[in-house]
PDB file of C-alpha atoms in Angstrom:
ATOM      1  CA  UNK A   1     339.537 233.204 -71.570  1.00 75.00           C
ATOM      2  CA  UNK A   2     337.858 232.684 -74.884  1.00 83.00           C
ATOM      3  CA  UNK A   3     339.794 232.205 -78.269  1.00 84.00           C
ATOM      4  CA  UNK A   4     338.861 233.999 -81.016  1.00 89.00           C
ATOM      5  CA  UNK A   5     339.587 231.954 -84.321  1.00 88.00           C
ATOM      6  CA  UNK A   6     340.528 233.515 -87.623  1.00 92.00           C
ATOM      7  CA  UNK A   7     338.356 233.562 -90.365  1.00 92.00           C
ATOM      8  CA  UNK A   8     340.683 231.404 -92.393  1.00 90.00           C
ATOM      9  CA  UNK A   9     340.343 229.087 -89.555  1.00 87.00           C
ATOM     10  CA  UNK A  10     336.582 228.412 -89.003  1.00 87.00           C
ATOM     11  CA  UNK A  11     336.219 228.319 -93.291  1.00 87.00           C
ATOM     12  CA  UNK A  12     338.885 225.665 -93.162  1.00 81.00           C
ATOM     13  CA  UNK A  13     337.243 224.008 -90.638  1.00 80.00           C
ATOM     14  CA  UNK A  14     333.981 223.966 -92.226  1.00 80.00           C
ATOM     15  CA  UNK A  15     335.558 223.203 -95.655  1.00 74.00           C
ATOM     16  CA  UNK A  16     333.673 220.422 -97.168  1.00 72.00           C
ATOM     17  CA  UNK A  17     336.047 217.009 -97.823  1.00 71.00           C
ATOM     18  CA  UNK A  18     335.499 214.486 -99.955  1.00 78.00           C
ATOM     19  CA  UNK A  19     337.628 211.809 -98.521  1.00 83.00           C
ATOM     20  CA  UNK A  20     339.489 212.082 -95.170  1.00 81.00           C
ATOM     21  CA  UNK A  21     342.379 209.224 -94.767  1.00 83.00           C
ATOM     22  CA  UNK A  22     343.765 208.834 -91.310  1.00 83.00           C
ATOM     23  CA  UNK A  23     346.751 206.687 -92.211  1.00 80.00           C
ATOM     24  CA  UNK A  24     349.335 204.824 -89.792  1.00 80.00           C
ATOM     25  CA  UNK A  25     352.652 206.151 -91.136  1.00 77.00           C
ATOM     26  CA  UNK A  26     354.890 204.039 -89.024  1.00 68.00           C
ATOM     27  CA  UNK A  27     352.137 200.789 -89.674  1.00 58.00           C
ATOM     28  CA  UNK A  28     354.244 198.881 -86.865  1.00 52.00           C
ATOM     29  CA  UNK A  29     356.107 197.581 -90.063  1.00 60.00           C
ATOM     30  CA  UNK A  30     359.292 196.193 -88.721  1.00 62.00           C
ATOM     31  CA  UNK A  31     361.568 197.461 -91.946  1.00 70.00           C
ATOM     32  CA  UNK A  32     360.030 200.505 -91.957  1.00 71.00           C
ATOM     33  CA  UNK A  33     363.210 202.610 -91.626  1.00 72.00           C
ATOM     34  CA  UNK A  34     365.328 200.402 -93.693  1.00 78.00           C
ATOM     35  CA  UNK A  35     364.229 202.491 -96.785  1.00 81.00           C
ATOM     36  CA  UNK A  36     365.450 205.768 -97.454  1.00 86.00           C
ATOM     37  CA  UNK A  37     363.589 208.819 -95.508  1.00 85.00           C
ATOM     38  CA  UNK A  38     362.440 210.408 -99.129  1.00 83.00           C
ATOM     39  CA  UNK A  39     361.987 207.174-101.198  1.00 85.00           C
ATOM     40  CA  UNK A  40     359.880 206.013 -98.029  1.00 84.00           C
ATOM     41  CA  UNK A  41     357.473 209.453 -98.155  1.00 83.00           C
ATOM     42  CA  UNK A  42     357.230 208.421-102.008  1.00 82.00           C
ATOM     43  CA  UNK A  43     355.761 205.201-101.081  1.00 83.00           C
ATOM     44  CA  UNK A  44     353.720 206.114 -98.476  1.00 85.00           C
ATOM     45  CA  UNK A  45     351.792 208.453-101.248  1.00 87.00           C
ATOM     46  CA  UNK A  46     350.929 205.794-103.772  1.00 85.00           C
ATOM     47  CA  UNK A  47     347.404 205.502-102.948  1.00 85.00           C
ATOM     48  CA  UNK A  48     346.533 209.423-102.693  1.00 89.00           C
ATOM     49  CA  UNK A  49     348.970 209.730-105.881  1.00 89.00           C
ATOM     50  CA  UNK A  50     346.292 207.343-108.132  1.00 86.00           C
ATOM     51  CA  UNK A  51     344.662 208.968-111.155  1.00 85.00           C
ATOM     52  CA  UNK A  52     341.410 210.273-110.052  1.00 81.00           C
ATOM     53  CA  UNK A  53     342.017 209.803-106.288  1.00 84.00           C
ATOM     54  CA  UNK A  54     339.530 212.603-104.403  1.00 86.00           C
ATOM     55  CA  UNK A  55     341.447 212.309-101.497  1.00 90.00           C
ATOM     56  CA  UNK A  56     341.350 215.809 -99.598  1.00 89.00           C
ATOM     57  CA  UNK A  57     343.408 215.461 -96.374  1.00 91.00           C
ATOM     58  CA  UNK A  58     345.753 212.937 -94.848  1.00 91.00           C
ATOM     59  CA  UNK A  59     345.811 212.380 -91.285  1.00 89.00           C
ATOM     60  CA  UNK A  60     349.103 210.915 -90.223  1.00 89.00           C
ATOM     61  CA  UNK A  61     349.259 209.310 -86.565  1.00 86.00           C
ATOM     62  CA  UNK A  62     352.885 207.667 -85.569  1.00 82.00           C
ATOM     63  CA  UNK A  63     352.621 204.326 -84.393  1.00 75.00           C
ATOM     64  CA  UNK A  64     350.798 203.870 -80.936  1.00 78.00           C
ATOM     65  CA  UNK A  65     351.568 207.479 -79.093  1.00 78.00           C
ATOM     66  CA  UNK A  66     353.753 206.472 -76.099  1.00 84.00           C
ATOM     67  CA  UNK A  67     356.896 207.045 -78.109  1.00 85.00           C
ATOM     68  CA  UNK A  68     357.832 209.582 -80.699  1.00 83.00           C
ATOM     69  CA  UNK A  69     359.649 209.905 -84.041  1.00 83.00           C
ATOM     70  CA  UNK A  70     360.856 213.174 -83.304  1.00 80.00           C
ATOM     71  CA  UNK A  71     363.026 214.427 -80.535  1.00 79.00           C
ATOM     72  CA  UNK A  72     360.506 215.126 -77.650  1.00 83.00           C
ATOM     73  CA  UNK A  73     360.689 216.414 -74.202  1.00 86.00           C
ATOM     74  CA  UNK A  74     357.469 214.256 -73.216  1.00 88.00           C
ATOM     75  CA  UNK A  75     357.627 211.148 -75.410  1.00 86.00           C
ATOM     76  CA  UNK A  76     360.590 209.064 -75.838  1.00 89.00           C
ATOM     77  CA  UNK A  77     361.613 207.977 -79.274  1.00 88.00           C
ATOM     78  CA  UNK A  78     360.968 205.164 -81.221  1.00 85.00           C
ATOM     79  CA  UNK A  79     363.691 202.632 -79.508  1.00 84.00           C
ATOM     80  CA  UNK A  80     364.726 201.973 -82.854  1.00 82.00           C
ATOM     81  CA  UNK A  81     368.261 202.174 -84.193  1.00 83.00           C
ATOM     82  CA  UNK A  82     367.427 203.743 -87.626  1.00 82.00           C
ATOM     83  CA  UNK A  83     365.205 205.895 -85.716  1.00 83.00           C
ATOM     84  CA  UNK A  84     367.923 207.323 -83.551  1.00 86.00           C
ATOM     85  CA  UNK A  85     370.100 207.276 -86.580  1.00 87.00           C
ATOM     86  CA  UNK A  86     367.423 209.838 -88.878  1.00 87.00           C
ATOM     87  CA  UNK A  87     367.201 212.074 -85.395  1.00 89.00           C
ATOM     88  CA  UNK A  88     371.202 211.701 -84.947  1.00 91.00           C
ATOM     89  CA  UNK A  89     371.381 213.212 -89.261  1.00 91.00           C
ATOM     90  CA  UNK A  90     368.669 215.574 -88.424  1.00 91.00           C
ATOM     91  CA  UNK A  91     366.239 213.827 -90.566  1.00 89.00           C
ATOM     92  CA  UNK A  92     362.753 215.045 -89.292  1.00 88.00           C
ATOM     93  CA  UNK A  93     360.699 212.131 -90.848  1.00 88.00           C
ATOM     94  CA  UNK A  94     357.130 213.628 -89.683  1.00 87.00           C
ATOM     95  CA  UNK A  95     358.445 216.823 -91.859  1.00 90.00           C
ATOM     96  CA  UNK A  96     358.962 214.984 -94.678  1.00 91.00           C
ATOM     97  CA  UNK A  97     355.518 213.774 -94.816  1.00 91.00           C
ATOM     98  CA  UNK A  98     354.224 217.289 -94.024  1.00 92.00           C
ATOM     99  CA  UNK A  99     356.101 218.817 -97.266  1.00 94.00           C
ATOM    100  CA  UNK A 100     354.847 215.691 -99.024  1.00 93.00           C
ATOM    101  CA  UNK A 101     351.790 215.620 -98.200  1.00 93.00           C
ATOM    102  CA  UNK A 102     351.308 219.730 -99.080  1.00 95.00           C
ATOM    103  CA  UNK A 103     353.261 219.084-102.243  1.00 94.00           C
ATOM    104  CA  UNK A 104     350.320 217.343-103.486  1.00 93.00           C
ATOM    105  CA  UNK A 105     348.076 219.748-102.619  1.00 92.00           C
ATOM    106  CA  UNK A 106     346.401 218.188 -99.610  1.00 93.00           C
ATOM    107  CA  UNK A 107     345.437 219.334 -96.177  1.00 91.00           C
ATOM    108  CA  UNK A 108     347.692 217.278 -93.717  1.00 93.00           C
ATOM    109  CA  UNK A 109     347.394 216.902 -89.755  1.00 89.00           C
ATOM    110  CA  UNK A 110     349.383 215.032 -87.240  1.00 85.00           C
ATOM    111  CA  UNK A 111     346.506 212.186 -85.543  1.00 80.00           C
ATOM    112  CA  UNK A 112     347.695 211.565 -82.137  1.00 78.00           C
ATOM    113  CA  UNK A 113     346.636 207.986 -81.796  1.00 76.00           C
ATOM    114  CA  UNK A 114     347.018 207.045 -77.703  1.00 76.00           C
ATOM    115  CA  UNK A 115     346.551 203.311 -77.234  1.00 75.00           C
ATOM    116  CA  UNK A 116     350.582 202.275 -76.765  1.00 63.00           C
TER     117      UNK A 116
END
């Protein structure tokens, strides 16, 4: 069965970019959730937050894609305790970034990266 896109689809699709950034949220950084959910977001930003950045979309990929930060029925998460602990608060971190990254006006995916 063939899938017919929307028009909105294909022109963002074909949108021209100036700069694409396909950026390791969780960077395998070992105090990664030891800073607050929002405050860590913040950070994450400071490079697509510089004057005169032309930065069109963010790519954000989660570590090495056998385990998830989210609650998942096919990839166990991160066997971290903060990790848990967000998930256990209802902290959705990937959401965070999402609303983040659209605050700033900028076209965000999720880059599954498989090599874990």
């Amino acid at each position: 069965m063939k899938q017919q896109l929307s028009e909105q689809h294909k022109a963002a699709v074909n949108r021209r970019r100036r700069v694409v950034v396909n950026f390791d949220a969780h960077h395998a950084e070992p105090h990664f959730t030891e800073v607050d959910p929002e405050q860590l977001a913040k950070l994450s930003f400071t490079f697509a937050d510089d004057e005169g950045s032309q930065i069109d979309s963010i790519w954000w990929n989660w570590s090495e894609g056998h385990e998830g930060p989210y609650p998942s029925k096919v990839l166990q998460l991160f066997d971290h305790p903060r990790y848990k602990k967000w998930v256990e608060d209802g902290v959705d971190i990937m959401k965070i970034f999402l609303e983040e990254t659209q605050k700033r006006g900028l076209e965000v995916f999720h880059s599954y990266r498989i090599n874990g």
